[in-house]
């Protein structure tokens, strides 16, 4: 290969990160955009303050520019958000918002590095970098940045953990910490359980348990009152996170909630959850049996992410940042059509963003609107079926050392 091409390949991830960081921070400074005020980050800041000052963390609706919102994360989440509170006190909220946006983009860069490491050098790495630049500008990611959400941080913790970007950190530990910040990453325990059963490697499950219990215990130590309230009361109040029928809820529960006359909705949801978990387990088993490369494991973990997205009572549009890494893993495992479909779904195919919404209008959608609103759902189910049938990896993907014990 020509030396200039080698240089371009080597610097492609860095250049990609610089471009995305510059565009994201630059655009976020535009006074015409809502990025001048990151709604959810404002709640994070107030939650951290209440955690440390001893005031009621879970019985308060924190004031925002739109409406009062509750703090819905476990107590350890408030500890993680503490730097945002301290920064706001020191440099103001607007400057803190810019810092948080840059941190979120940096997390995506770490995801890009992990994915690039999982595929061969050369044109494959360039493809990953270029594709990730495009996916960073996808609707779920842009919505995450727009709201000041923590989705990219949680995703980076899990992907860098499974992809072993930081091999000195015990496997599973970062995923456990992510689950202590927000409970949905607990679903990744299925991946580590399958790894234990099929590879006789319990280290990941042990590491995840250690990270989750250690972080949760730390929060309990600093604020036992908030911890008791969360784990005995708040955890069971699903109505705190919004109405499930809202158009931007792309989960199975969201679909069923839009049919209020459906008497068996709860039963159908329960059965659907069991079917999805079983399908994901089979798909992951098929993937891991087909190979032990980092790419196999990254595809497996992105498939497991579909459990939380499909089965949670509420999966808002900005939660679907996992579609980006899933698209890249699908591309390099030969599922090119599904990869392109994933890219489309995050851009022109985010139909739920353009449908009539709020005020209960979702109950009166026509069949086409119901179908378009669940685009992510049907795409995810088709991905699971295709991977169960064909989990093979392209010939261009060279085997590498598997995950450590």
PDB file of N, CA and C in Angstrom, residues 84-173:
ATOM      1  N   UNK A  84     -20.969  17.738  37.131  1.00  0.00           N
ATOM      2  CA  UNK A  84     -21.789  18.712  36.409  1.00  0.00           C
ATOM      3  C   UNK A  84     -22.291  19.796  37.358  1.00  0.00           C
ATOM      4  N   UNK A  85     -22.699  19.398  38.542  1.00  0.00           N
ATOM      5  CA  UNK A  85     -23.165  20.356  39.544  1.00  0.00           C
ATOM      6  C   UNK A  85     -22.032  21.291  39.965  1.00  0.00           C
ATOM      7  N   UNK A  86     -20.862  20.711  40.235  1.00  0.00           N
ATOM      8  CA  UNK A  86     -19.721  21.517  40.671  1.00  0.00           C
ATOM      9  C   UNK A  86     -19.254  22.457  39.562  1.00  0.00           C
ATOM     10  N   UNK A  87     -19.247  21.951  38.316  1.00  0.00           N
ATOM     11  CA  UNK A  87     -18.859  22.803  37.190  1.00  0.00           C
ATOM     12  C   UNK A  87     -19.841  23.950  36.997  1.00  0.00           C
ATOM     13  N   UNK A  88     -21.110  23.654  37.161  1.00  0.00           N
ATOM     14  CA  UNK A  88     -22.122  24.703  37.016  1.00  0.00           C
ATOM     15  C   UNK A  88     -21.926  25.792  38.055  1.00  0.00           C
ATOM     16  N   UNK A  89     -21.592  25.381  39.273  1.00  0.00           N
ATOM     17  CA  UNK A  89     -21.341  26.360  40.327  1.00  0.00           C
ATOM     18  C   UNK A  89     -20.107  27.201  40.010  1.00  0.00           C
ATOM     19  N   UNK A  90     -19.130  26.585  39.311  1.00  0.00           N
ATOM     20  CA  UNK A  90     -17.856  27.269  39.065  1.00  0.00           C
ATOM     21  C   UNK A  90     -17.863  28.110  37.795  1.00  0.00           C
ATOM     22  N   UNK A  91     -18.435  27.581  36.713  1.00  0.00           N
ATOM     23  CA  UNK A  91     -18.318  28.271  35.418  1.00  0.00           C
ATOM     24  C   UNK A  91     -19.667  28.581  34.774  1.00  0.00           C
ATOM     25  N   UNK A  92     -20.761  28.181  35.408  1.00  0.00           N
ATOM     26  CA  UNK A  92     -22.078  28.474  34.854  1.00  0.00           C
ATOM     27  C   UNK A  92     -22.635  27.320  34.043  1.00  0.00           C
ATOM     28  N   UNK A  93     -23.944  27.314  33.855  1.00  0.00           N
ATOM     29  CA  UNK A  93     -24.595  26.188  33.194  1.00  0.00           C
ATOM     30  C   UNK A  93     -24.295  26.129  31.703  1.00  0.00           C
ATOM     31  N   UNK A  94     -24.239  27.268  31.033  1.00  0.00           N
ATOM     32  CA  UNK A  94     -23.995  27.260  29.589  1.00  0.00           C
ATOM     33  C   UNK A  94     -22.641  26.647  29.263  1.00  0.00           C
ATOM     34  N   UNK A  95     -21.606  27.040  29.999  1.00  0.00           N
ATOM     35  CA  UNK A  95     -20.273  26.478  29.772  1.00  0.00           C
ATOM     36  C   UNK A  95     -20.248  24.995  30.122  1.00  0.00           C
ATOM     37  N   UNK A  96     -20.944  24.619  31.185  1.00  0.00           N
ATOM     38  CA  UNK A  96     -21.004  23.210  31.573  1.00  0.00           C
ATOM     39  C   UNK A  96     -21.686  22.376  30.502  1.00  0.00           C
ATOM     40  N   UNK A  97     -22.705  22.929  29.869  1.00  0.00           N
ATOM     41  CA  UNK A  97     -23.375  22.223  28.778  1.00  0.00           C
ATOM     42  C   UNK A  97     -22.412  21.923  27.638  1.00  0.00           C
ATOM     43  N   UNK A  98     -21.544  22.885  27.315  1.00  0.00           N
ATOM     44  CA  UNK A  98     -20.574  22.668  26.244  1.00  0.00           C
ATOM     45  C   UNK A  98     -19.589  21.559  26.632  1.00  0.00           C
ATOM     46  N   UNK A  99     -19.177  21.560  27.897  1.00  0.00           N
ATOM     47  CA  UNK A  99     -18.261  20.523  28.374  1.00  0.00           C
ATOM     48  C   UNK A  99     -18.923  19.152  28.277  1.00  0.00           C
ATOM     49  N   UNK A 100     -20.174  19.072  28.699  1.00  0.00           N
ATOM     50  CA  UNK A 100     -20.886  17.796  28.680  1.00  0.00           C
ATOM     51  C   UNK A 100     -21.081  17.298  27.248  1.00  0.00           C
ATOM     52  N   UNK A 101     -21.345  18.204  26.322  1.00  0.00           N
ATOM     53  CA  UNK A 101     -21.475  17.823  24.914  1.00  0.00           C
ATOM     54  C   UNK A 101     -20.166  17.246  24.395  1.00  0.00           C
ATOM     55  N   UNK A 102     -19.062  17.883  24.745  1.00  0.00           N
ATOM     56  CA  UNK A 102     -17.753  17.399  24.307  1.00  0.00           C
ATOM     57  C   UNK A 102     -17.438  16.037  24.923  1.00  0.00           C
ATOM     58  N   UNK A 103     -17.804  15.846  26.184  1.00  0.00           N
ATOM     59  CA  UNK A 103     -17.606  14.548  26.832  1.00  0.00           C
ATOM     60  C   UNK A 103     -18.406  13.466  26.111  1.00  0.00           C
ATOM     61  N   UNK A 104     -19.639  13.780  25.740  1.00  0.00           N
ATOM     62  CA  UNK A 104     -20.485  12.810  25.039  1.00  0.00           C
ATOM     63  C   UNK A 104     -19.878  12.409  23.704  1.00  0.00           C
ATOM     64  N   UNK A 105     -19.336  13.380  22.979  1.00  0.00           N
ATOM     65  CA  UNK A 105     -18.703  13.085  21.689  1.00  0.00           C
ATOM     66  C   UNK A 105     -17.429  12.274  21.898  1.00  0.00           C
ATOM     67  N   UNK A 106     -16.693  12.582  22.954  1.00  0.00           N
ATOM     68  CA  UNK A 106     -15.490  11.814  23.268  1.00  0.00           C
ATOM     69  C   UNK A 106     -15.835  10.357  23.548  1.00  0.00           C
ATOM     70  N   UNK A 107     -16.954  10.123  24.207  1.00  0.00           N
ATOM     71  CA  UNK A 107     -17.403   8.750  24.450  1.00  0.00           C
ATOM     72  C   UNK A 107     -17.640   8.019  23.130  1.00  0.00           C
ATOM     73  N   UNK A 108     -18.206   8.724  22.157  1.00  0.00           N
ATOM     74  CA  UNK A 108     -18.424   8.120  20.847  1.00  0.00           C
ATOM     75  C   UNK A 108     -17.102   7.831  20.149  1.00  0.00           C
ATOM     76  N   UNK A 109     -16.123   8.674  20.380  1.00  0.00           N
ATOM     77  CA  UNK A 109     -14.795   8.426  19.819  1.00  0.00           C
ATOM     78  C   UNK A 109     -14.198   7.149  20.406  1.00  0.00           C
ATOM     79  N   UNK A 110     -14.410   6.924  21.699  1.00  0.00           N
ATOM     80  CA  UNK A 110     -13.936   5.685  22.317  1.00  0.00           C
ATOM     81  C   UNK A 110     -14.641   4.473  21.712  1.00  0.00           C
ATOM     82  N   UNK A 111     -15.917   4.623  21.434  1.00  0.00           N
ATOM     83  CA  UNK A 111     -16.651   3.549  20.763  1.00  0.00           C
ATOM     84  C   UNK A 111     -16.057   3.297  19.380  1.00  0.00           C
ATOM     85  N   UNK A 112     -15.729   4.372  18.660  1.00  0.00           N
ATOM     86  CA  UNK A 112     -15.126   4.241  17.331  1.00  0.00           C
ATOM     87  C   UNK A 112     -13.792   3.508  17.409  1.00  0.00           C
ATOM     88  N   UNK A 113     -12.981   3.855  18.383  1.00  0.00           N
ATOM     89  CA  UNK A 113     -11.684   3.182  18.559  1.00  0.00           C
ATOM     90  C   UNK A 113     -11.876   1.700  18.822  1.00  0.00           C
ATOM     91  N   UNK A 114     -12.838   1.370  19.672  1.00  0.00           N
ATOM     92  CA  UNK A 114     -13.081  -0.032  20.003  1.00  0.00           C
ATOM     93  C   UNK A 114     -13.532  -0.811  18.778  1.00  0.00           C
ATOM     94  N   UNK A 115     -14.455  -0.246  18.025  1.00  0.00           N
ATOM     95  CA  UNK A 115     -14.946  -0.918  16.821  1.00  0.00           C
ATOM     96  C   UNK A 115     -13.850  -1.035  15.772  1.00  0.00           C
ATOM     97  N   UNK A 116     -13.036   0.013  15.634  1.00  0.00           N
ATOM     98  CA  UNK A 116     -11.949  -0.024  14.654  1.00  0.00           C
ATOM     99  C   UNK A 116     -10.936  -1.103  15.002  1.00  0.00           C
ATOM    100  N   UNK A 117     -10.706  -1.300  16.297  1.00  0.00           N
ATOM    101  CA  UNK A 117      -9.752  -2.328  16.730  1.00  0.00           C
ATOM    102  C   UNK A 117     -10.270  -3.735  16.439  1.00  0.00           C
ATOM    103  N   UNK A 118     -11.573  -3.877  16.340  1.00  0.00           N
ATOM    104  CA  UNK A 118     -12.162  -5.203  16.155  1.00  0.00           C
ATOM    105  C   UNK A 118     -12.122  -5.686  14.714  1.00  0.00           C
ATOM    106  N   UNK A 119     -11.792  -4.799  13.781  1.00  0.00           N
ATOM    107  CA  UNK A 119     -11.735  -5.177  12.368  1.00  0.00           C
ATOM    108  C   UNK A 119     -10.317  -4.961  11.858  1.00  0.00           C
ATOM    109  N   UNK A 120      -9.955  -5.563  10.720  1.00  0.00           N
ATOM    110  CA  UNK A 120      -8.593  -5.428  10.206  1.00  0.00           C
ATOM    111  C   UNK A 120      -8.232  -3.976   9.909  1.00  0.00           C
ATOM    112  N   UNK A 121      -6.923  -3.697   9.935  1.00  0.00           N
ATOM    113  CA  UNK A 121      -6.447  -2.359   9.574  1.00  0.00           C
ATOM    114  C   UNK A 121      -6.626  -2.164   8.076  1.00  0.00           C
ATOM    115  N   UNK A 122      -6.383  -0.943   7.627  1.00  0.00           N
ATOM    116  CA  UNK A 122      -6.526  -0.658   6.206  1.00  0.00           C
ATOM    117  C   UNK A 122      -7.893  -0.086   5.918  1.00  0.00           C
ATOM    118  N   UNK A 123      -8.421  -0.451   4.786  1.00  0.00           N
ATOM    119  CA  UNK A 123      -9.673   0.156   4.347  1.00  0.00           C
ATOM    120  C   UNK A 123     -10.837  -0.143   5.292  1.00  0.00           C
ATOM    121  N   UNK A 124     -10.773  -1.257   6.005  1.00  0.00           N
ATOM    122  CA  UNK A 124     -11.846  -1.568   6.945  1.00  0.00           C
ATOM    123  C   UNK A 124     -11.918  -0.527   8.060  1.00  0.00           C
ATOM    124  N   UNK A 125     -10.744  -0.139   8.565  1.00  0.00           N
ATOM    125  CA  UNK A 125     -10.743   0.853   9.642  1.00  0.00           C
ATOM    126  C   UNK A 125     -11.250   2.202   9.140  1.00  0.00           C
ATOM    127  N   UNK A 126     -10.875   2.545   7.923  1.00  0.00           N
ATOM    128  CA  UNK A 126     -11.374   3.796   7.347  1.00  0.00           C
ATOM    129  C   UNK A 126     -12.895   3.734   7.227  1.00  0.00           C
ATOM    130  N   UNK A 127     -13.402   2.583   6.783  1.00  0.00           N
ATOM    131  CA  UNK A 127     -14.851   2.440   6.663  1.00  0.00           C
ATOM    132  C   UNK A 127     -15.544   2.631   8.012  1.00  0.00           C
ATOM    133  N   UNK A 128     -14.968   2.030   9.058  1.00  0.00           N
ATOM    134  CA  UNK A 128     -15.567   2.164  10.383  1.00  0.00           C
ATOM    135  C   UNK A 128     -15.572   3.618  10.821  1.00  0.00           C
ATOM    136  N   UNK A 129     -14.436   4.292  10.623  1.00  0.00           N
ATOM    137  CA  UNK A 129     -14.331   5.686  11.057  1.00  0.00           C
ATOM    138  C   UNK A 129     -15.311   6.574  10.308  1.00  0.00           C
ATOM    139  N   UNK A 130     -15.353   6.408   8.984  1.00  0.00           N
ATOM    140  CA  UNK A 130     -16.251   7.230   8.178  1.00  0.00           C
ATOM    141  C   UNK A 130     -17.706   6.927   8.524  1.00  0.00           C
ATOM    142  N   UNK A 131     -18.018   5.631   8.669  1.00  0.00           N
ATOM    143  CA  UNK A 131     -19.398   5.276   8.996  1.00  0.00           C
ATOM    144  C   UNK A 131     -19.802   5.826  10.361  1.00  0.00           C
ATOM    145  N   UNK A 132     -18.891   5.776  11.312  1.00  0.00           N
ATOM    146  CA  UNK A 132     -19.221   6.255  12.647  1.00  0.00           C
ATOM    147  C   UNK A 132     -19.422   7.765  12.660  1.00  0.00           C
ATOM    148  N   UNK A 133     -18.656   8.473  11.820  1.00  0.00           N
ATOM    149  CA  UNK A 133     -18.878   9.917  11.700  1.00  0.00           C
ATOM    150  C   UNK A 133     -20.308  10.180  11.248  1.00  0.00           C
ATOM    151  N   UNK A 134     -20.764   9.417  10.266  1.00  0.00           N
ATOM    152  CA  UNK A 134     -22.138   9.584   9.783  1.00  0.00           C
ATOM    153  C   UNK A 134     -23.133   9.237  10.888  1.00  0.00           C
ATOM    154  N   UNK A 135     -22.865   8.139  11.603  1.00  0.00           N
ATOM    155  CA  UNK A 135     -23.799   7.687  12.626  1.00  0.00           C
ATOM    156  C   UNK A 135     -23.797   8.591  13.856  1.00  0.00           C
ATOM    157  N   UNK A 136     -22.688   9.304  14.077  1.00  0.00           N
ATOM    158  CA  UNK A 136     -22.677  10.267  15.175  1.00  0.00           C
ATOM    159  C   UNK A 136     -23.698  11.377  14.937  1.00  0.00           C
ATOM    160  N   UNK A 137     -23.991  11.592  13.677  1.00  0.00           N
ATOM    161  CA  UNK A 137     -24.974  12.622  13.328  1.00  0.00           C
ATOM    162  C   UNK A 137     -26.354  12.016  13.109  1.00  0.00           C
ATOM    163  N   UNK A 138     -26.573  10.812  13.598  1.00  0.00           N
ATOM    164  CA  UNK A 138     -27.872  10.161  13.482  1.00  0.00           C
ATOM    165  C   UNK A 138     -28.851  10.782  14.464  1.00  0.00           C
ATOM    166  N   UNK A 139     -30.115  10.521  14.254  1.00  0.00           N
ATOM    167  CA  UNK A 139     -31.141  11.140  15.077  1.00  0.00           C
ATOM    168  C   UNK A 139     -31.044  10.755  16.553  1.00  0.00           C
ATOM    169  N   UNK A 140     -30.866   9.471  16.916  1.00  0.00           N
ATOM    170  CA  UNK A 140     -30.741   9.157  18.341  1.00  0.00           C
ATOM    171  C   UNK A 140     -29.575   9.879  19.011  1.00  0.00           C
ATOM    172  N   UNK A 141     -28.437   9.959  18.318  1.00  0.00           N
ATOM    173  CA  UNK A 141     -27.283  10.642  18.902  1.00  0.00           C
ATOM    174  C   UNK A 141     -27.532  12.135  19.002  1.00  0.00           C
ATOM    175  N   UNK A 142     -28.062  12.736  17.944  1.00  0.00           N
ATOM    176  CA  UNK A 142     -28.342  14.169  17.984  1.00  0.00           C
ATOM    177  C   UNK A 142     -29.377  14.507  19.057  1.00  0.00           C
ATOM    178  N   UNK A 143     -30.366  13.633  19.226  1.00  0.00           N
ATOM    179  CA  UNK A 143     -31.364  13.861  20.270  1.00  0.00           C
ATOM    180  C   UNK A 143     -30.742  13.731  21.653  1.00  0.00           C
ATOM    181  N   UNK A 144     -29.799  12.799  21.789  1.00  0.00           N
ATOM    182  CA  UNK A 144     -29.083  12.655  23.060  1.00  0.00           C
ATOM    183  C   UNK A 144     -28.303  13.919  23.390  1.00  0.00           C
ATOM    184  N   UNK A 145     -27.618  14.469  22.393  1.00  0.00           N
ATOM    185  CA  UNK A 145     -26.871  15.705  22.608  1.00  0.00           C
ATOM    186  C   UNK A 145     -27.814  16.875  22.841  1.00  0.00           C
ATOM    187  N   UNK A 146     -28.923  16.870  22.149  1.00  0.00           N
ATOM    188  CA  UNK A 146     -29.899  17.949  22.260  1.00  0.00           C
ATOM    189  C   UNK A 146     -30.492  18.023  23.666  1.00  0.00           C
ATOM    190  N   UNK A 147     -30.720  16.862  24.274  1.00  0.00           N
ATOM    191  CA  UNK A 147     -31.331  16.810  25.603  1.00  0.00           C
ATOM    192  C   UNK A 147     -30.305  16.821  26.730  1.00  0.00           C
ATOM    193  N   UNK A 148     -29.031  16.592  26.393  1.00  0.00           N
ATOM    194  CA  UNK A 148     -28.030  16.454  27.441  1.00  0.00           C
ATOM    195  C   UNK A 148     -28.184  15.124  28.155  1.00  0.00           C
ATOM    196  N   UNK A 149     -28.500  14.070  27.392  1.00  0.00           N
ATOM    197  CA  UNK A 149     -28.710  12.743  27.951  1.00  0.00           C
ATOM    198  C   UNK A 149     -27.378  12.018  28.128  1.00  0.00           C
ATOM    199  N   UNK A 150     -27.411  10.890  28.833  1.00  0.00           N
ATOM    200  CA  UNK A 150     -26.189  10.162  29.181  1.00  0.00           C
ATOM    201  C   UNK A 150     -26.042   8.870  28.377  1.00  0.00           C
ATOM    202  N   UNK A 151     -26.855   8.716  27.332  1.00  0.00           N
ATOM    203  CA  UNK A 151     -26.874   7.457  26.584  1.00  0.00           C
ATOM    204  C   UNK A 151     -25.523   7.085  25.984  1.00  0.00           C
ATOM    205  N   UNK A 152     -24.806   8.048  25.419  1.00  0.00           N
ATOM    206  CA  UNK A 152     -23.518   7.727  24.786  1.00  0.00           C
ATOM    207  C   UNK A 152     -22.485   7.309  25.825  1.00  0.00           C
ATOM    208  N   UNK A 153     -22.574   7.858  27.026  1.00  0.00           N
ATOM    209  CA  UNK A 153     -21.642   7.485  28.095  1.00  0.00           C
ATOM    210  C   UNK A 153     -21.869   6.034  28.502  1.00  0.00           C
ATOM    211  N   UNK A 154     -23.115   5.663  28.710  1.00  0.00           N
ATOM    212  CA  UNK A 154     -23.434   4.288  29.093  1.00  0.00           C
ATOM    213  C   UNK A 154     -23.017   3.307  28.002  1.00  0.00           C
ATOM    214  N   UNK A 155     -23.296   3.652  26.753  1.00  0.00           N
ATOM    215  CA  UNK A 155     -22.919   2.785  25.641  1.00  0.00           C
ATOM    216  C   UNK A 155     -21.410   2.622  25.564  1.00  0.00           C
ATOM    217  N   UNK A 156     -20.676   3.695  25.767  1.00  0.00           N
ATOM    218  CA  UNK A 156     -19.217   3.626  25.710  1.00  0.00           C
ATOM    219  C   UNK A 156     -18.663   2.741  26.816  1.00  0.00           C
ATOM    220  N   UNK A 157     -19.231   2.817  28.012  1.00  0.00           N
ATOM    221  CA  UNK A 157     -18.774   1.971  29.114  1.00  0.00           C
ATOM    222  C   UNK A 157     -18.909   0.496  28.751  1.00  0.00           C
ATOM    223  N   UNK A 158     -20.036   0.125  28.159  1.00  0.00           N
ATOM    224  CA  UNK A 158     -20.284  -1.278  27.833  1.00  0.00           C
ATOM    225  C   UNK A 158     -19.425  -1.738  26.658  1.00  0.00           C
ATOM    226  N   UNK A 159     -19.370  -0.952  25.599  1.00  0.00           N
ATOM    227  CA  UNK A 159     -18.644  -1.377  24.397  1.00  0.00           C
ATOM    228  C   UNK A 159     -17.138  -1.421  24.636  1.00  0.00           C
ATOM    229  N   UNK A 160     -16.591  -0.429  25.324  1.00  0.00           N
ATOM    230  CA  UNK A 160     -15.153  -0.473  25.609  1.00  0.00           C
ATOM    231  C   UNK A 160     -14.824  -1.602  26.572  1.00  0.00           C
ATOM    232  N   UNK A 161     -15.778  -1.970  27.410  1.00  0.00           N
ATOM    233  CA  UNK A 161     -15.592  -3.100  28.324  1.00  0.00           C
ATOM    234  C   UNK A 161     -15.511  -4.402  27.543  1.00  0.00           C
ATOM    235  N   UNK A 162     -16.520  -4.681  26.743  1.00  0.00           N
ATOM    236  CA  UNK A 162     -16.569  -5.930  25.984  1.00  0.00           C
ATOM    237  C   UNK A 162     -15.497  -5.956  24.894  1.00  0.00           C
ATOM    238  N   UNK A 163     -15.218  -4.816  24.278  1.00  0.00           N
ATOM    239  CA  UNK A 163     -14.195  -4.739  23.241  1.00  0.00           C
ATOM    240  C   UNK A 163     -12.786  -4.689  23.776  1.00  0.00           C
ATOM    241  N   UNK A 164     -12.639  -4.632  25.110  1.00  0.00           N
ATOM    242  CA  UNK A 164     -11.342  -4.659  25.799  1.00  0.00           C
ATOM    243  C   UNK A 164     -10.429  -3.531  25.346  1.00  0.00           C
ATOM    244  N   UNK A 165     -10.990  -2.339  25.212  1.00  0.00           N
ATOM    245  CA  UNK A 165     -10.169  -1.181  24.877  1.00  0.00           C
ATOM    246  C   UNK A 165      -9.207  -0.869  26.012  1.00  0.00           C
ATOM    247  N   UNK A 166      -9.630  -1.149  27.232  1.00  0.00           N
ATOM    248  CA  UNK A 166      -8.782  -0.959  28.414  1.00  0.00           C
ATOM    249  C   UNK A 166      -8.591  -2.320  29.080  1.00  0.00           C
ATOM    250  N   UNK A 167      -7.660  -3.128  28.578  1.00  0.00           N
ATOM    251  CA  UNK A 167      -7.543  -4.526  29.021  1.00  0.00           C
ATOM    252  C   UNK A 167      -7.160  -4.702  30.483  1.00  0.00           C
ATOM    253  N   UNK A 168      -6.608  -3.668  31.116  1.00  0.00           N
ATOM    254  CA  UNK A 168      -6.238  -3.799  32.525  1.00  0.00           C
ATOM    255  C   UNK A 168      -7.445  -3.728  33.457  1.00  0.00           C
ATOM    256  N   UNK A 169      -8.547  -3.196  32.957  1.00  0.00           N
ATOM    257  CA  UNK A 169      -9.775  -3.139  33.759  1.00  0.00           C
ATOM    258  C   UNK A 169     -10.475  -4.490  33.654  1.00  0.00           C
ATOM    259  N   UNK A 170     -10.823  -5.115  34.777  1.00  0.00           N
ATOM    260  CA  UNK A 170     -11.464  -6.440  34.727  1.00  0.00           C
ATOM    261  C   UNK A 170     -12.709  -6.447  33.849  1.00  0.00           C
ATOM    262  N   UNK A 171     -12.863  -7.515  33.097  1.00  0.00           N
ATOM    263  CA  UNK A 171     -14.015  -7.661  32.218  1.00  0.00           C
ATOM    264  C   UNK A 171     -15.310  -7.600  33.026  1.00  0.00           C
ATOM    265  N   UNK A 172     -16.258  -6.816  32.556  1.00  0.00           N
ATOM    266  CA  UNK A 172     -17.555  -6.707  33.202  1.00  0.00           C
ATOM    267  C   UNK A 172     -17.673  -5.560  34.180  1.00  0.00           C
ATOM    268  N   UNK A 173     -16.549  -5.046  34.665  1.00  0.00           N
ATOM    269  CA  UNK A 173     -16.593  -4.012  35.701  1.00  0.00           C
ATOM    270  C   UNK A 173     -17.263  -2.734  35.199  1.00  0.00           C
TER     271      UNK A 173
END
